[in-house]
Structure formats: C-alpha cells, structure tokens
Coordinates of C-alpha atoms and ligand atoms in Angstrom, one line a residue:
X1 CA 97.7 83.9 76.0
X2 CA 95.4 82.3 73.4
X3 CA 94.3 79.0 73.8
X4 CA 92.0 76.9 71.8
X5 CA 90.0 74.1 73.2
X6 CA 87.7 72.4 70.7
X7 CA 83.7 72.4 71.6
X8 CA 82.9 69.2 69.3
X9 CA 81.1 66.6 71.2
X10 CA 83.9 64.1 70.3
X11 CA 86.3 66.1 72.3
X12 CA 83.8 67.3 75.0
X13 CA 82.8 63.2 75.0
X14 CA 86.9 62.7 76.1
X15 CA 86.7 65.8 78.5
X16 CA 87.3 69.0 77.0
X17 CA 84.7 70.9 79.2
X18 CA 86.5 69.8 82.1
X19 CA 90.2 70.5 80.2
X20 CA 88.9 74.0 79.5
X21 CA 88.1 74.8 83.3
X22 CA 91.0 73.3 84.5
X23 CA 93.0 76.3 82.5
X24 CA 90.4 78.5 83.6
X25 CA 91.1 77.9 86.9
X26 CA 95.4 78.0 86.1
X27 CA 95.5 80.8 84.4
X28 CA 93.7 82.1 87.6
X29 CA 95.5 81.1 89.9
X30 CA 99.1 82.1 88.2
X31 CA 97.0 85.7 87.7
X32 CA 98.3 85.0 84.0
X33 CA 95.3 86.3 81.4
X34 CA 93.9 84.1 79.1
X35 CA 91.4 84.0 76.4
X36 CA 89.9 80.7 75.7
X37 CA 88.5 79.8 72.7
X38 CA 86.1 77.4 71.7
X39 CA 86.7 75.8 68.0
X40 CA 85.6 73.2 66.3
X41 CA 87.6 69.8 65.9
X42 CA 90.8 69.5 63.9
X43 CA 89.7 66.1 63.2
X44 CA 92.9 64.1 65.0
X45 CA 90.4 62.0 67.1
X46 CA 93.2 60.1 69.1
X47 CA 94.3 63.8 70.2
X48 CA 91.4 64.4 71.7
X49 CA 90.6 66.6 73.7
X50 CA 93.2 68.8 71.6
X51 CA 94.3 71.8 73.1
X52 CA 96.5 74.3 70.8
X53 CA 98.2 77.4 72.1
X54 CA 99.0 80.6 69.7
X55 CA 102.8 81.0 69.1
X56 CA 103.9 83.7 66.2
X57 CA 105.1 80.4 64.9
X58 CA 101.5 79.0 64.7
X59 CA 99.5 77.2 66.6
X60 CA 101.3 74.3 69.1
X61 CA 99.1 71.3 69.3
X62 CA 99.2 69.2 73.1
X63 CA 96.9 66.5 73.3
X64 CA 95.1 64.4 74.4
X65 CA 94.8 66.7 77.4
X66 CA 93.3 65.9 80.9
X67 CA 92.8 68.4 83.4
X68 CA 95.9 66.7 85.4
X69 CA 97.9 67.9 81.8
X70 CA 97.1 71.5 82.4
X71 CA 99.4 73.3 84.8
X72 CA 102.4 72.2 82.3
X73 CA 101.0 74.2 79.7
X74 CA 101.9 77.6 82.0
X75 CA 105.5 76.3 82.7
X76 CA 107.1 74.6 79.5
X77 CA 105.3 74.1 77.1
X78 CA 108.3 73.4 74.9
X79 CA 108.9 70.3 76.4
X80 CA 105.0 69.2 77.4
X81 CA 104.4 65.3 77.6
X82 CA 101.7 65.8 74.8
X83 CA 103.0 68.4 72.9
X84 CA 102.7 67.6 69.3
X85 CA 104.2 70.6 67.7
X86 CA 102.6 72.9 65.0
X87 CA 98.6 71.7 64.8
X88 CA 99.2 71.8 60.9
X89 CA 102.7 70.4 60.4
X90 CA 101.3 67.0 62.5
X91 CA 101.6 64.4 59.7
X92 CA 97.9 63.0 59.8
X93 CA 97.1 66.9 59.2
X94 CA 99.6 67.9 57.1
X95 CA 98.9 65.1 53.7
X96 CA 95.3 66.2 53.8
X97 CA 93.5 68.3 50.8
X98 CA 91.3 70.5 53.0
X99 CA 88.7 72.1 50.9
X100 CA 85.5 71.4 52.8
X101 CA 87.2 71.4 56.1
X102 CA 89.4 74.0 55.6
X103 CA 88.5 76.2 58.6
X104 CA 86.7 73.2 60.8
X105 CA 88.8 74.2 63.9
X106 CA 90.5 76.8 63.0
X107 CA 87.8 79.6 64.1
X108 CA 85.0 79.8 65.9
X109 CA 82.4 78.2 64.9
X110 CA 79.8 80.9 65.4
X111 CA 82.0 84.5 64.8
X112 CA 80.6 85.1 61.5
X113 CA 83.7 87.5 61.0
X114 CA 86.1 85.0 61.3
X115 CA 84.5 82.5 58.8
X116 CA 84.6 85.3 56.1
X117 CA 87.8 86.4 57.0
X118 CA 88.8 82.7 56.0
X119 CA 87.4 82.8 52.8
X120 CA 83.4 82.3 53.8
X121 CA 81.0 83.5 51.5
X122 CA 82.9 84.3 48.6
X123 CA 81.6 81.7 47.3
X124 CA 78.0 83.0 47.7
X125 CA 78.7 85.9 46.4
X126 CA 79.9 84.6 43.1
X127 CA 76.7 82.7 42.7
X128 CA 74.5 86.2 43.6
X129 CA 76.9 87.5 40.4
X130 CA 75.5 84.7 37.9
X131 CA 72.1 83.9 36.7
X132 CA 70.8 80.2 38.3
X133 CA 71.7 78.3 35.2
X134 CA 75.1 79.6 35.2
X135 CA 75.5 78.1 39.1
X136 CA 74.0 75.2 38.1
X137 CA 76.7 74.6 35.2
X138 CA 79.9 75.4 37.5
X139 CA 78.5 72.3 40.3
X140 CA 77.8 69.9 37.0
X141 CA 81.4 71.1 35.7
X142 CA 82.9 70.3 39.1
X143 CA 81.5 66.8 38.7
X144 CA 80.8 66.9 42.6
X145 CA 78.7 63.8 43.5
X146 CA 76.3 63.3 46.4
X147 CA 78.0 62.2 49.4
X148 CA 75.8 60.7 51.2
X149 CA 76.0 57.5 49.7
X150 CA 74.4 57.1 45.9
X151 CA 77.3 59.6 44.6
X152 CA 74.5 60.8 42.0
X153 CA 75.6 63.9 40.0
X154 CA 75.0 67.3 42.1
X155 CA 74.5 69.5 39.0
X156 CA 72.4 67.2 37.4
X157 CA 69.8 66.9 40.0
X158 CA 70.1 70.5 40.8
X159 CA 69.3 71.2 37.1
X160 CA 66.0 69.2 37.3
X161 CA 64.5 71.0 40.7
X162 CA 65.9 74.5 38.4
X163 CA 63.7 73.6 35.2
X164 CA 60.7 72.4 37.5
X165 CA 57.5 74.2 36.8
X166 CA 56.2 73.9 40.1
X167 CA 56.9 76.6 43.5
X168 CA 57.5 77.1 46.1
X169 CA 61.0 75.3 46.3
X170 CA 63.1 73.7 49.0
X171 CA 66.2 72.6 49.8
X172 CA 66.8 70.3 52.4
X173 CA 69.7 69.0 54.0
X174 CA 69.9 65.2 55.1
X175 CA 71.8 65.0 58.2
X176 CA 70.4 62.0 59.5
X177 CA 74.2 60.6 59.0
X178 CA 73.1 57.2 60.3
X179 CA 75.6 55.1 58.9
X180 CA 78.4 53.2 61.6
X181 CA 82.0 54.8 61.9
X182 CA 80.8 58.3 60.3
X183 CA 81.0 61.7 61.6
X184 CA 81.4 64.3 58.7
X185 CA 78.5 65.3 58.6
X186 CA 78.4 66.4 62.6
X187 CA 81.8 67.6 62.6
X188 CA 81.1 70.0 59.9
X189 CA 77.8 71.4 61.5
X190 CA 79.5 72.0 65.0
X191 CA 83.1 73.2 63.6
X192 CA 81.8 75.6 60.3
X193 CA 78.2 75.6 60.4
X194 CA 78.1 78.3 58.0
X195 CA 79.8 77.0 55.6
X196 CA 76.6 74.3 55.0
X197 CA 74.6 77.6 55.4
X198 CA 76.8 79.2 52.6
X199 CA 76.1 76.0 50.5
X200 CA 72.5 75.8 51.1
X201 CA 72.1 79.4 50.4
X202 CA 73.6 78.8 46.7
X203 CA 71.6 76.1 45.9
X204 CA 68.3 78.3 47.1
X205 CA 69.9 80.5 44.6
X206 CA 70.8 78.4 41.6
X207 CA 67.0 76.7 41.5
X208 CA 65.2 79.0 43.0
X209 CA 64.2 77.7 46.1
X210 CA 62.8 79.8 49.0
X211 CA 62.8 77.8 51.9
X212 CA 64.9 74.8 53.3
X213 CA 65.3 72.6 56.1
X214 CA 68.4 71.1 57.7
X215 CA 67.1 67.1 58.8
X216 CA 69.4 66.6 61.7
X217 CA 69.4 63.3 63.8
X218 CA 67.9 64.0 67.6
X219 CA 71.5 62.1 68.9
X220 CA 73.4 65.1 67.8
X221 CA 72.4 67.6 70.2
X222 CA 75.9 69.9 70.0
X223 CA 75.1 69.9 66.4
X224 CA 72.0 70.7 66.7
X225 CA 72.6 74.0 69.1
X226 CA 75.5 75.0 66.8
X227 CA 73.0 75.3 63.8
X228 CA 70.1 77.1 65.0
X229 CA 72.5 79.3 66.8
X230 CA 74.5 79.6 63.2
X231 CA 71.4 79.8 61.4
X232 CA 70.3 82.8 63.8
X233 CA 73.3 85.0 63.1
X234 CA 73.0 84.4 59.1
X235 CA 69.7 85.8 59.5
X236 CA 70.1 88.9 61.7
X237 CA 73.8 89.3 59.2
X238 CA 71.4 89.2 56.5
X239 CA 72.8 86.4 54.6
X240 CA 69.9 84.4 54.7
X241 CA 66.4 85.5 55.7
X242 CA 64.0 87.9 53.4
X243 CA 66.8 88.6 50.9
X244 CA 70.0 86.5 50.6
X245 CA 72.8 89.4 51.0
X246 CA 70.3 91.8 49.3
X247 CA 69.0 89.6 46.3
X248 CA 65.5 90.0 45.6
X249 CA 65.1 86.0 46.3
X250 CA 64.8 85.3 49.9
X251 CA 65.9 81.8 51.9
X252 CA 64.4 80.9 54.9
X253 CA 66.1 78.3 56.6
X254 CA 64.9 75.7 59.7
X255 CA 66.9 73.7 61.8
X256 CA 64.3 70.0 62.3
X257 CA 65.0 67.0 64.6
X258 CA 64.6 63.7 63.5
X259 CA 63.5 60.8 65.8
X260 CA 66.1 58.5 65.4
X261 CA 65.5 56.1 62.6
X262 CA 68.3 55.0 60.0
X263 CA 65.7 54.3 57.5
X264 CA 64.9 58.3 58.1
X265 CA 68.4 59.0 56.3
X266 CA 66.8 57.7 52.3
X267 CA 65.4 60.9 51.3
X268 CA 61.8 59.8 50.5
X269 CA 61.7 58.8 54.2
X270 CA 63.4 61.8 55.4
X271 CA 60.6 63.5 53.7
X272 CA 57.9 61.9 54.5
X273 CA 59.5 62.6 58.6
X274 CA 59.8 66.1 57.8
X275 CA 56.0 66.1 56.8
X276 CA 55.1 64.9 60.6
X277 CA 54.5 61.1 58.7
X278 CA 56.3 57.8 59.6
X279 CA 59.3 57.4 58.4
X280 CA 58.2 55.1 55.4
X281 CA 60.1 55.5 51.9
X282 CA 58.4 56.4 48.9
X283 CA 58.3 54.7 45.8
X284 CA 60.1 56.6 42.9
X285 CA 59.3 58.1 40.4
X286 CA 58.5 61.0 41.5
X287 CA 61.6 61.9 42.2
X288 CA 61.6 64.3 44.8
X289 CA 63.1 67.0 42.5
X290 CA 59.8 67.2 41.4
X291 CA 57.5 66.1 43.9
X292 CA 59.5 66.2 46.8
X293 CA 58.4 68.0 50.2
X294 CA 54.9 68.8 50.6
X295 CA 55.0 67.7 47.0
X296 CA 57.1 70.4 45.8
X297 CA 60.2 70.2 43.6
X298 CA 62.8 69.6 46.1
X299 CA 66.7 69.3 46.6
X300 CA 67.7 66.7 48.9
X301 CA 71.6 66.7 49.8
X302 CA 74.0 65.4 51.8
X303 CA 75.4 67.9 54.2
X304 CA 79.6 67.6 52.5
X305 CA 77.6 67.8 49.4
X306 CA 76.3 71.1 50.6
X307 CA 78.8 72.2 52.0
X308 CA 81.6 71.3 48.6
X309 CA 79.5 73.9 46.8
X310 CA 80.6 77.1 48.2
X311 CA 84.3 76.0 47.7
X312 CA 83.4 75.5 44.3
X313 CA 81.7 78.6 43.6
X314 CA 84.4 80.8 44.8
X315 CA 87.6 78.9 43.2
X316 CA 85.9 77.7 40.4
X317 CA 84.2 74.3 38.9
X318 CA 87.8 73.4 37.3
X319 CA 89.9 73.8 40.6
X320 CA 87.9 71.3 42.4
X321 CA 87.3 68.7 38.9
X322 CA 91.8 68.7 38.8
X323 CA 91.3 67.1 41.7
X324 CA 90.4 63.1 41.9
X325 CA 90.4 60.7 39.2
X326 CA 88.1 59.3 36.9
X327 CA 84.7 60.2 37.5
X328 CA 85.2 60.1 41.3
X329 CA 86.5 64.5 41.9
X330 CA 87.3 66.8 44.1
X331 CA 88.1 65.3 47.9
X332 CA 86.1 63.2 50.2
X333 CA 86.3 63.1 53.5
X334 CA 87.1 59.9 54.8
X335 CA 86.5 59.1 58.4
X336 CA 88.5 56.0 59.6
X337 CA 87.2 54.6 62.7
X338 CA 87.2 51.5 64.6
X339 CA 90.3 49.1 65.4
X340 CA 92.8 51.6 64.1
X341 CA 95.2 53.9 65.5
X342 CA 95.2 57.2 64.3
X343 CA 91.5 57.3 64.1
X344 CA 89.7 61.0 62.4
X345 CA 88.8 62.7 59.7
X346 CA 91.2 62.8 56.9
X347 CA 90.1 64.8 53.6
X348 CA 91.9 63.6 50.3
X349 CA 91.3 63.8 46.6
X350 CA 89.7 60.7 45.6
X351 CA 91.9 58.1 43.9
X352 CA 94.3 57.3 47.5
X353 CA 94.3 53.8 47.8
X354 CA 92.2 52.1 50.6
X355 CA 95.9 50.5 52.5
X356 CA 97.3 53.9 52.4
X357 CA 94.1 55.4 54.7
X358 CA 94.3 52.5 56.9
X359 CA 97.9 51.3 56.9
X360 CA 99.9 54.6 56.4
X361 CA 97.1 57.0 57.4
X362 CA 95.5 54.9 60.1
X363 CA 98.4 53.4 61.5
X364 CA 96.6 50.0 61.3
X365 CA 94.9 48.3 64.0
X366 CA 95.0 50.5 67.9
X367 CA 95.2 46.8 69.3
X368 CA 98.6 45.9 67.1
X369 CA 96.8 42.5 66.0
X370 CA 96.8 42.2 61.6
X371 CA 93.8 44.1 60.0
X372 CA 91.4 41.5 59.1
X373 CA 88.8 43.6 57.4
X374 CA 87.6 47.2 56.9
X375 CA 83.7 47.6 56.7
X376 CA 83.4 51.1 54.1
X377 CA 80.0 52.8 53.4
X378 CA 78.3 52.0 56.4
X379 CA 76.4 49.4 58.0
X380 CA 75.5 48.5 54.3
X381 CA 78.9 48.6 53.2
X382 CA 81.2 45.6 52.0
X383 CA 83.7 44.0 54.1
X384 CA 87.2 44.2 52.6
X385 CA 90.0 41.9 53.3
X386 CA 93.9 43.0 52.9
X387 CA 93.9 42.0 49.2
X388 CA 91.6 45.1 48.7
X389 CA 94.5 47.7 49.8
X390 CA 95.2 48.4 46.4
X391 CA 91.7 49.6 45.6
X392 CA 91.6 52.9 44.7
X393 CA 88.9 54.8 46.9
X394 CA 86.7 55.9 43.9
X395 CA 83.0 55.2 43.7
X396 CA 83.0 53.0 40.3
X397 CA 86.0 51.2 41.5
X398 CA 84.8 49.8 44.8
X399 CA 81.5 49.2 43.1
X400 CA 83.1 46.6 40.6
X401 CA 84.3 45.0 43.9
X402 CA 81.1 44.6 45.4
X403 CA 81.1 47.1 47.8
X404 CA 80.5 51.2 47.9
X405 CA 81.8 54.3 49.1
X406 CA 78.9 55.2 50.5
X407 CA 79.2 58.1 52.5
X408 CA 82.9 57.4 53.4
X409 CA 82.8 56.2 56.4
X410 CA 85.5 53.0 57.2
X411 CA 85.1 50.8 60.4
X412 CA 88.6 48.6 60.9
X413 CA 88.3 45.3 62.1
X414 CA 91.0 43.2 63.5
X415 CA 92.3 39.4 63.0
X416 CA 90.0 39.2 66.3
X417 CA 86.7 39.9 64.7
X418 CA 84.0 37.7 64.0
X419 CA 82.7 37.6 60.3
X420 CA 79.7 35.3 60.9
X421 CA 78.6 37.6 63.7
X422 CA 79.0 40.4 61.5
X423 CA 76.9 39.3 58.7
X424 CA 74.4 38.3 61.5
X425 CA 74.7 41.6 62.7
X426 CA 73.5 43.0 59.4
X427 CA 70.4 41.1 58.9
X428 CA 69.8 41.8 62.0
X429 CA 70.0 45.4 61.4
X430 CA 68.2 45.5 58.6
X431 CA 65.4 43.9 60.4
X432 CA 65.6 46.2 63.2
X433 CA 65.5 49.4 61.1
X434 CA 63.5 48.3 58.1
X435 CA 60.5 50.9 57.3
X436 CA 58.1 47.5 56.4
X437 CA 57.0 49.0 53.1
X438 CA 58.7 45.9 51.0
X439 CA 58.5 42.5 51.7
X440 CA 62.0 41.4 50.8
X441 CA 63.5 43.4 53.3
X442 CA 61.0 43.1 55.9
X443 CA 60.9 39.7 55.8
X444 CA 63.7 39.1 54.3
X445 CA 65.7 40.5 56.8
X446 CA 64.2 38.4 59.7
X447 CA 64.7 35.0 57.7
X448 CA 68.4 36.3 57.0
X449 CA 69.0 35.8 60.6
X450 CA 67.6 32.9 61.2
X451 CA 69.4 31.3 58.4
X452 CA 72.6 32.7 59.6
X453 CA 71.5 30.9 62.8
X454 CA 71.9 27.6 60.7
X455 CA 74.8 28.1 59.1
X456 CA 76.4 29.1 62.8
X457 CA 74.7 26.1 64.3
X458 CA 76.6 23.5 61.3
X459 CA 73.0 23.1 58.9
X460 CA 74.7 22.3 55.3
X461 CA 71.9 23.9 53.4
X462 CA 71.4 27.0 54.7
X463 CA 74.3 28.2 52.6
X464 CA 72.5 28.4 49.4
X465 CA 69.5 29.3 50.7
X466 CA 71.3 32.5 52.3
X467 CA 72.8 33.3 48.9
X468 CA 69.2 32.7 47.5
X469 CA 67.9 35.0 49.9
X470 CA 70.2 38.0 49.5
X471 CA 69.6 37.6 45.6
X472 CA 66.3 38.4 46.8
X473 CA 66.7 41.0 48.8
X474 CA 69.2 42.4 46.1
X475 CA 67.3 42.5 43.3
X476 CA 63.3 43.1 44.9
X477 CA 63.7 45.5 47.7
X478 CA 62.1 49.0 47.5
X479 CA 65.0 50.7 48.7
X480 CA 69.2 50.5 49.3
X481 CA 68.6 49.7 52.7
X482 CA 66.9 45.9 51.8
X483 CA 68.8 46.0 48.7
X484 CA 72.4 46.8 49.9
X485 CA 71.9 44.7 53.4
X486 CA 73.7 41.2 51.3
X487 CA 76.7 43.2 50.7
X488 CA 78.0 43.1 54.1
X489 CA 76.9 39.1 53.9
X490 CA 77.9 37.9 50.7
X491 CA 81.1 40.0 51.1
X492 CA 82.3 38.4 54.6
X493 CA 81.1 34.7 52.8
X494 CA 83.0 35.6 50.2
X495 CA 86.4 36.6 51.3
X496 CA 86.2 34.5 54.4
X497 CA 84.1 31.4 53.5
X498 CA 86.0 29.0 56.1
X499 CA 83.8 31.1 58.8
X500 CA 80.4 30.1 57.4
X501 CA 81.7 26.3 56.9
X502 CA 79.6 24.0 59.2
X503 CA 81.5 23.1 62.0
X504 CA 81.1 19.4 60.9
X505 CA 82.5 19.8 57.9
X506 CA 85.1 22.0 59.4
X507 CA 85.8 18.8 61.3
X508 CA 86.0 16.4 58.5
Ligands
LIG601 C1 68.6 53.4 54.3 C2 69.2 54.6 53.8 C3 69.8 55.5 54.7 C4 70.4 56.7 54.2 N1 71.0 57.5 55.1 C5 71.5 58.7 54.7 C6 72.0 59.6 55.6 O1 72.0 59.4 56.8 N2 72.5 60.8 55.1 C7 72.5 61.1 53.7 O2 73.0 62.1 53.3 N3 72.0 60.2 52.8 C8 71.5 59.0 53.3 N4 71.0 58.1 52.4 C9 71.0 58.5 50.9 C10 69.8 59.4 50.6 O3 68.7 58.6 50.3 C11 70.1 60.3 49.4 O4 70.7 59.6 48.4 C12 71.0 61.5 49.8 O5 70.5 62.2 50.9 C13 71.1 62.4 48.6 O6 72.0 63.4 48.8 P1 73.4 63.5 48.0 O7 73.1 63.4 46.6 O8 74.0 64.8 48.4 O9 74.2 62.3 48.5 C14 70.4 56.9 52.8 C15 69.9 56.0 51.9 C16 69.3 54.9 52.4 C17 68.7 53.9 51.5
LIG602 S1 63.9 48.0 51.4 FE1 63.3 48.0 53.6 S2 63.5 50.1 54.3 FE2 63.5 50.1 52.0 S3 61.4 50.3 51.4 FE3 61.7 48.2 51.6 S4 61.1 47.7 53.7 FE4 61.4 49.8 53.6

C-alpha cells in the first residue's frame, strides 16, 4: 500500500506529521505494509492535511485528515467521510493549467529520479544544446514576465546581464516572498525544488553566470531544509556544481537566509542583505544587471519566474506564448487566500476573470457573508470591490484600474471587514517596514496614519490632505514600497468613500 502524505509546512502546520504516524502506527498494528511517502502539496489548502492513496485507477484523495481519520483508510476507503475521489479529477484541480506546478505533489520532492522521470531537466538540456543568445531569444519569445511583482520582461533583462562586459556573474533568486496571502514561491521550493534549480541553472547558462544565490526569508524553515538538501543532490548528480551536466561552464549555487524584512524583497535591498549590509534599497541606475551583487552584472528573479523557464526550454517559447492574452502569457499562479472557501493555489493562463478565481474558483467567502473586497498583489495591492469581477487578471488590465498583479497573491475580504482600518493598516505598514532611505515614505508613511486617525476620529480636512499625501508618496518615493503604499488607500476611499466620511457628516 502506497500512501502519500504531503511534507509542506502548510499541511504539517494542520497536522500532517501527526496524520503520517497515526498510519504508521495502523498499518502496524493491522501487520498490513505500507510505504509512506512524503510529497509536496497539491495546492487544495482546505484539504489539508491531504492524504492520497495509490489505486491502478490513480491516486484517491481523503482530506483533511486527522489522526482520529486514519483507521478508515485500512477498512473502506470507498466510502471514507473525506474521501474526495481521484486527487486530479477534484474540480479545483482539474480547471488548472499546470505548467510550473506540474509535479508539486506528485513526487518527492528530493528523488532526483522521479523529477526527471516527470519531465525534469529536459528543459536544461535543451538550453546545454543552444548557444546563450539562442536561450535568451526562446524566454523573450515566450514573453514570460517577472513574477514577483513589476512583471518586467524576463528575456529582456536576461539579455542585458548576457551582453554585460563585466564577470564573474550571478544569478540570484528572490525568495523573500513577503507579500500578505502569498505562498508560490514556498510551495514550489518544498514540493519541486529542482525545478527552480533547473531554472536557475539555464539562466547561469544563457548569460553566463557562474555562481548564484537563492535569498530565502528566515520564516520558511521547511523551505529552507528542502533547498539545501535539493541543492546538495544537484551537486553530487552533477547537474550543478563545477560543470553543469558536463558543460565546460560551471554554477555554483548557495542557499542564504534573510532576516526578515519586507523591504528585503526589492532587489537592490535584497542585495545589499546578501552583501552582509542593511537592508537599504539602492537608487537605480545601475541596474543590477550591470552592477548588481558585489557590483557584478546580476540576474535577480522571482522564484515562478525561475522556475517558468525550464518549462519553456523544453516545450518551446511558442507553447507557453499560446497561452494568456495580450501581453500578460503563459500561466500564473494565483493563490487565493483569506475569507474564501476553497482557499490554494490555482495555476491558470492569464486572462480568467478575477469573479471566476473568487466566486467559481474560490467558492466565495468561508464565512457565507457577500465578498466585500479582494486585496491582489500584496500588502501594496488595490482593494477591489464586486464591480471589478469582470476584470481580466492581466497585468496592464488591473493596472488601468489602479491596482497590480503583483505577484498574484489575492486576500478576500468579507461584507464584515473594515476599509478604514485597512487603509490604516497600510500606512502603518509602510511605516513599519520602510528602509528610511526616502523621505516620502519614511515620513510619509507615519503622517498617513496619523491622518487616517482624523479622518476616523470625524476631522473634515484630513481627507484632502490624505489624498495630498499619497500623491506624494506616489509620485517621490525611491522605491514601490513608498510609491505603491496609496494604492491600498486611495482604492478603499475610492470604492467605499461612505467609510472615510466623518461621522458628523455621516450624521447630517
Ligand atoms: C518593497 C518591495 C518588496 C518586494 N518583495 C519581493 C519579493 O518578496 N519577492 C520578489 O520576487 N520580488 C519582490 N519585489 C520585486 C523585486 O524588487 C524585483 O522586481 C523582482 O525580484 C524581480 O524579479 P522578477 O522580474 O522575476 O519579478 C519587491 C519589490 C518591492 C518594492
Ligand atoms: S520608498 Fe520607502 S522603502 Fe523605498 S527607498 Fe524610500 S524609504 Fe526605502
């Protein structure tokens, strides 16, 4: 009997450590033999801890699964309270476009064997068969775009750090994945750390980079373990190392743990951090693909960015471009979180409309009040109200409605939640996290609480004065995190205006 029971810290945070003993200790004391196996997530996060068992049929999902769940599994499992049928036929599973999460649990995260049996590192190998220029044309063809929140062109920037004079070379990996209601990033390192191996390795390869770092923040300890453990392997396999897979280029590759700063997620800061400075962004130009790390030309990327390419590379640029519309391709990775109640990761082409992931995906809200607002992109993201549903989730469209796709996270709110507070909460925020290098966000940030303090407390001018201020801290701040903070304000003014009115006008 195979069973799979997933070693992501989202399931082991609802028990899975203590699911997996419990069958342990069944199988044991039935005397029936059973091989557990630890796998990654399936990304069904109100399944969780999700348990499948191997039937020639497929796998049979049960979830979410307590210890008190377990002896059923040895008698019927047919008829299980929480059986959910066949893992890929559930219907949150089932309307996905898995490209970059294609074997995120469905193997083992570590068996090296198992990834390439799966289609790992083919990829790779079609980039060791080009010149760097020609990899470097397939990602621009692709049009993959950064994912971890400016969606600047991958190929492009790639191209730049390739035509740099300068060496030695790095790639580095931002994992810092700081923003509220997102867990990509960490999914993918814990359930197919090789993959963002795989990816890394190509880009070594297409602009000849030599060494790279993956930034990972210190509140993802599974993730952490999982990579330097990955990262071990690929080295004694040989696919990183001295030479990649035999290439005369080598690719070393370093697993480094952040200190826990959002501010440490903007690549100049990240930088800067993986230098041994404070966290403190850098004022551009240079652009760090040529003077990045240490001064070097360097590729900073988000880990899904990373970890797109090696899909790419081994289907081909125009497989992944048919997919998405306009100049939003390929898939993204959503992860809906929050108030709803099919929480998870759901990977789509671009284009699906923002009611679909949270009425029709989502299921709306988990407490069965009306959705009031969904927060996207982060703690610097807009606040949409139900009239947005038929925005398509593309990056120019939700820019032309004041918000951003960011790095796709999306935080559901219910008719419950406070928009006042909210805005508050992201001055507040912003003053909390701010590096200090600017003084519009710095101090910005701090009088942006205080005025919302005004406006809660019933003062009639505060109002302009808080749009004044965001303009401010809109157009002068050094960096997104000053600069984007007034889209979470202006957008909760602007859709829900009767919140900020002072209460004795309210009264009037
Ligand atoms: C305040 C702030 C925080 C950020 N946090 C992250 C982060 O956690 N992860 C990330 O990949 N990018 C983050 N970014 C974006 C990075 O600066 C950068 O655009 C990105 O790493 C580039 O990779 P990409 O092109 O693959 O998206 C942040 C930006 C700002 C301004
Ligand atoms: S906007 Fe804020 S975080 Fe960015 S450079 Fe200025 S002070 Fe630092």
């Amino acid at each position: 009997m195979k069973i799979w029971v997933p070693m992501d810290a989202a399931a082991r945070a609802c028990g899975a450590d203590a699911v997996a003993a419990a069958i342990v200790a069944e199988a044991e004391r039935r005397g029936i033999a059973v091989q557990i196996l630890r796998n990654g997530s399936r990304g069904m996060l109100w399944l969780e801890p999700l348990v499948e068992i191997e039937t020639p049929a497929g796998r049979m999902a049960f979830g979410p699964m307590t210890p008190a769940d377990v002896a059923g599994l040895f008698e019927a499992p047919e008829t299980h309270p929480k059986a959910q049928g066949l893992t890929e036929e559930i219907a949150f599973f089932k309307r996905q476009t898995r490209l970059t999460f294609a074997r995120c649990g469905l193997i083992d995260p570590l068996d090296l064997d198992a990834y390439e049996a799966q289609g790992g590192l083919a990829g790779l190998r079609a980039a060791l068969a080009c010149d760097p220029e020609a990899v470097v044309d397939e990602i621009a063809a692709s049009g993959l775009r950064g994912r971890g929140g400016a969606g600047f062109p991958t190929g492009i920037k790639w191209r730049t750090v390739l035509h740099a004079k300068a060496t030695p070379k790095y790639i580095v990996c931002n994992a810092d994945e700081g923003d509220s209601g997102s867990f990509a990033d960490r999914m993918l390192m814990e359930g197919d750390p090789f993959c963002l191996i795989e990816g890394m390795t190509i880009a070594a390869l297409a602009t000849g980079a030599t060494r790279g770092f993956v930034y990972i923040r210190s509140e993802y300890p599974d993730a952490i373990r999982q990579m330097r453990a990955a990262v071990e392997i690929a080295t004694l396999a040989g696919v990183i190392g001295p030479s990649i897979m035999g290439h005369p280029q080598g690719f070393d590759l370093e697993i480094r743990v952040g200190a826990g700063a959002y501010v440490c997620g903007e690549e100049t800061s990240l930088l800067n951090s993986l230098e041994g400075k404070r966290g403190v962004v850098r004022a551009k130009p240079p652009l760090p693909a040529l003077e990045g790390f240490m001064g070097r030309p360097t590729v900073v990327n988000n880990v899904l960015s990373l970890a797109a390419v090696p899909w790419i590379m081994a289907h081909g640029a125009q497989a992944y471009h048919d997919i998405g519309v306009g100049r939003s391709r390929g898939t993204i990775p959503l992860q809906i979180a929050g108030n709803v109640r099919f929480g998870g990761l759901f990977e789509t082409g671009f284009g699906i409309t923002l009611g679909e992931i949270v009425t029709e995906i989502g299921g709306g809200t988990a407490s069965g009040r009306p959705v009031k607002a969904v927060q996207v992109g982060g703690p610097l993201g807009a606040y949409h109200p139900v009239s947005d549903f038929g925005l398509p989730f593309c990056y120019e469209e939700f820019a032309g409605q004041g918000g951003l796709v960011g790095h796709a996270g999306l935080v559901v709110h219910d008719a419950g939640a406070d928009m006042l507070g909210l805005a508050r909460f992201a001055m507040e925020f912003c003053a909390v996290e701010s590096c200090g290098k600017c003084t519009p966000c710095r101090i910005g940030a701090v009088r942006g609480v205080e005025t919302l303090d005004r406006v809660a407390a019933g003062d009639r001018a505060a109002l302009p004065l808080l749009e004044d201020l965001c303009n401010t801290m809109k157009l002068g701040s050094l960096c997104a995190l000053g600069g984007f903070t007034p889209y979470p304000v202006l957008s909760a003014l602007r859709h829900f205006p009767e919140e900020f009115t002072p209460v004795q006008e309210a009264a009037e």
